[in-house]
Amino acid sequence: MAQKVSVDISRRNGDTGFRGAESCPACKQLLSTEELEANYKVCPHCNYHFRIGAAERVAQLADRGTWNEIAASLRSADPLRFFDLRPYPDRIEEAEYDTGLPEAMIAGTCRIHKMDTVLAVMDFGFMGGSMGSVVGEKFWRAVDAAIETRYPLVVVCASGGARMQEGIISLLQMAKTTCAVEMLGEAAVPFVSVLTDPTTGGVMASFATLADVVIAEPGSLLCFSGPRVIEQTIKEKLPADFGRAEKNLDHGQIDMIVSRPELKDRLVQVLGMLEGGVACAIGPLWEEEKSSPGRRGALAEAIDRIKALANPSRRSPKK
Amino acid sequence: MAQKVSVDISRRNGDTGFRGAESCPACKQLLSTEELEANYKVCPHCNYHFRIGAAERVAQLADRGTWNEIAASLRSADPLRFFDLRPYPDRIEEAEYDTGLPEAMIAGTCRIHKMDTVLAVMDFGFMGGSMGSVVGEKFWRAVDAAIETRYPLVVVCASGGARMQEGIISLLQMAKTTCAVEMLGEAAVPFVSVLTDPTTGGVMASFATLADVVIAEPGSLLCFSGPRVIEQTIKEKLPADFGRAEKNLDHGQIDMIVSRPELKDRLVQVLGMLEGGVACAIGPLWEEEKSSPGRRGALAEAIDRIKALANPSRRSPKK
Amino acid sequence: MTELKRLPTLPGVHLRNEIAKISHRLIELNHDRRLDKNVWDKVELARHPERPYTLDYIHHMFPGFIELRGDRCFADDPAIIGGLAAYMGRTIMVIGHQKGRDLAARARRNFGMPRPEGYRKAQRLMNLANKFGIPVLTLIDTAGAYPGVAAEERGQAAAISQSLLCMARLDVPTVAVIIGEGGSGGALALALADRVIMLENAIYSVISPESCAAILWKDAEEAHLAAQTLRLTSANLSELGAVDAVLPEPRGGAHRDHAAAASIIKQALEENLRELEAMHPQARKRQRLEKFRQMGVWSEGGLTLF
Amino acid sequence: MTELKRLPTLPGVHLRNEIAKISHRLIELNHDRRLDKNVWDKVELARHPERPYTLDYIHHMFPGFIELRGDRCFADDPAIIGGLAAYMGRTIMVIGHQKGRDLAARARRNFGMPRPEGYRKAQRLMNLANKFGIPVLTLIDTAGAYPGVAAEERGQAAAISQSLLCMARLDVPTVAVIIGEGGSGGALALALADRVIMLENAIYSVISPESCAAILWKDAEEAHLAAQTLRLTSANLSELGAVDAVLPEPRGGAHRDHAAAASIIKQALEENLRELEAMHPQARKRQRLEKFRQMGVWSEGGLTLF
Ligand SMILES: [Zn+2]
Ligand SMILES: [Zn+2]
């Protein structure tokens, strides 16, 4: 089921990937590609976060050589035989060519600072990061893997919403991914989402906001209805900071904003914390050892004992 | 434990009880006592709800002759030996004399339109309906009775908050009554609160707002901080409708507003609905009869069978 | 086709591939690039101003309905109505979008487009139902969740996702009926149910045909074509497996006879609850999660799965 | 006295009456109508502007603290801080009022007076902790919940009652430490814990002495007398059985040595968690509910019970 990732970054030519130099859209400073890549594609002058693709994200987060892609051979079908100005399969083919990715999400197991993790990453360059059947199924399989291995799940989101070309089936991916989150919750496996620019629509209104801890990148647009839809409804221009991560933080919708260079460290800290609960591990211990004394034992001793007894069953794969 | 209520209404002389005639504070119409009592102490011209005492409330709600008071012999102690301008025991004695009640809450079992119920009613005339140890303990015993008998719990609230004269102990009644609500919830016994004018402070911020369904009387003041406290903080006069039931309905804090003449009927409807769930009753049935067929039986038949099997254990007392 | 889907799935026997093959053949047969006038007729019927709304169904189906209001947090949202009803000897919780019949009601109910408070009220009521073992019926009829700045600031996205999670989590039986417009996430938020049923002339879509046309065809005038391409009619959705059943409407449409439409829903509710209530709560929840897992069409290693 | 209370209650052996008798004798002995200057000193110490606040304790006790923000509903309330911390080889959830040290911080944190969002954030974090078996530590230091119109409209009362219910419901161990001002319901909302501990110079009261004097003595100048009458010092509360333990402060008060104060709390936390974590979650919850049931003094049939 697992195989090496086969992403060919050189083919990418979205707004984030061309070589040479580009000017920062925020502060207009000219930045060399080397400078930008050394700084995780963040402007060193004003902290503007350039959009990055899924493969680059994996490279930034996963320890070198630890990525094992799962569900790599899933491909979109065309259940509606959708045809607007162009057929749906044409759009997919073009997106594949542009991004070097098979779909708007890649998923795999990897290590993040030596911590085993299931990681799923979306790519806005692939049809606007839209969620269709393949994104939904990959999310489900990532959850399955997390439940089976007891590795925590990290999902990096970037999406314009549902993939219209799959009609109702794309809408139902919101329900499908939510059901997966419920299963993950039943198993008490930690789930952290990272919201990047932009995360909107059906992804924002399903798994992205259902994580145990929700992290956002600075300046990212995070909303359900996009600014243009709202502007059409209220016939007014919205302020530039509408729906941005910083506003969402004030409005209580996210836990924290983390700059990209700090993201890997912060993820490991958060995941470590979520994995470090002791009391729940006592549950099964007590079931088996109800008569056990030790009420007055030294704390460190008790904790060690509890962890030693409880963690193997929490961490080891089911099979 | 149960005994007949021994409230002497004739001694009451609060703002709600004197004989003869009075003018409606809202529409200024002169109303005879007979007229007013025939209409549940509600102005027939403008629907203004006069405050009523606990005994009168019990008389309005409980079927005649069905009231059995519980915890009737509980009396306030004076744990702090509290003495401001007057000693606390003096204030209690005066409140007893004024209201004919032993405390700011009376509790009992009764029938409401033939439905067995545990009913607790607060009296604003007794030291402003303040919650001290006796109110907290009566609430707990009412919950105990509801859990034991499986009768639903109805609490009619009227309170200015915690009873300062019992210091920290009165504050802790909020925690105590909340713990009781949690026990009631564990037992899945329905709990309806009726908020009357005024319900504020510690009662509003504990059991009053923790009921399964929250009903309010028209025009009643329902808030945590009273208008005077807020006016002192913001140095502004508040509008007359601040914290009123109608505002609370708009702000999503209560389920419905029910006029006093309709209250008894409405209570029975709501309690009947909360008691009428079927699916949870299937739980124990399934535990015992896992291999039972009947998946295709007629609905009415299935429901009847389920109810017949499930309800006796839900409704009969534990002992 | 529908019968094939309704067969109980025995362990080891997987009909999904068979269904997929037949389904695809049906889609191919049905597919036609020419405009089918019937599709737009359905869109107009689904939005018909005299079509029965949630309150009309409540009026005809549940005379003793007790409305429960408020999210206990910020507001009561009149775009979603909820409450307790007596039904066939038991209680059910009824929750639905309400568009409003006249101008004043429409303004008050925001044309049935909920704000976050509406979804939070729905969650509160579903959790209340769950506590007392009361089955949940949702009636779906909205153009979508309200797209407004304040609604966004109060967490429209999280309100919808939490509503979905709430429905995934329930131990009680849930039946969703799409009675009119099933518009996008604002509709789905109340439709993650054990049984999702659709009225014949209702529509259910990821995006309104008008918006879809504006985005994909760059021309809102192409809404008729978009509607057809989106496959949003009850017949389309049934073929795609997106809904569990389609209910016929009274001749000419539900707006011609509210009482008859209500009685059709009532009968379907009875049948579905009969089946769902006979299941163990845990098995019912497993089946619900598994049903939504199956939603999707993709290929894997060359094989197209449905 | 405290030791007597700390003895494990064996089935069939009830020390409560003994404690009550001794307690009342103590109260009588201690009671004095003359003004005791020490009481008001405590009030001033509890409110001392250099007294360590929640963030100071976090700084000294939990260097790896990760703040988690927001109620997912309306706002993030800076008057309550919460987050995850590593502690003695495990994770704990730390939640506390934060008054703000300088003028700007005070304005932003509303002087540590939470709005409903603060209590809803606390509930969210406590439920998150519960999901992963993470013990909860609350640090209490507020003059009270904020009395404002908008806060009332957004359900200040329900936010507090739900916070109480949330704490009553938790399966994980909970320790509350009153570090400064324990003001009324706004403080209690975070203090329905397995262990309620108080710093020596903290106060905990149903109402501020100033408000109490204004209401009962009709004279705010009588605040000193009210403070004494309310019995709000740690010694008083320990006698009354309202708190489980009192922690000594560094000489002169916690504000003289933040690090030493933090280390005292840290040790108490260690001891209490050691005991609590060795209990079965269900037994721990029963004990918590039973503890709060015991809060109260009344007479029944002539007998005074405590
Ligand atoms: Zn820049
Ligand atoms: Zn009048």
Short mmCIF file of C-alpha atoms and ligand atoms in Angstrom, two decimals, chain A residues 24 26-27 43 45-46 48, ligand 1:
data_model
loop_
_atom_site.label_atom_id
_atom_site.label_comp_id
_atom_site.label_asym_id
_atom_site.label_seq_id
_atom_site.Cartn_x
_atom_site.Cartn_y
_atom_site.Cartn_z
CA CYS A 24 7.17 40.25 -2.88
CA ALA A 26 3.28 42.66 -0.08
CA CYS A 27 6.41 44.80 0.30
CA CYS A 43 9.53 37.09 2.49
CA HIS A 45 11.46 41.53 4.84
CA CYS A 46 7.74 41.50 5.64
CA TYR A 48 4.59 37.51 3.51
ZN ZN E 1 7.76 41.21 1.55
#
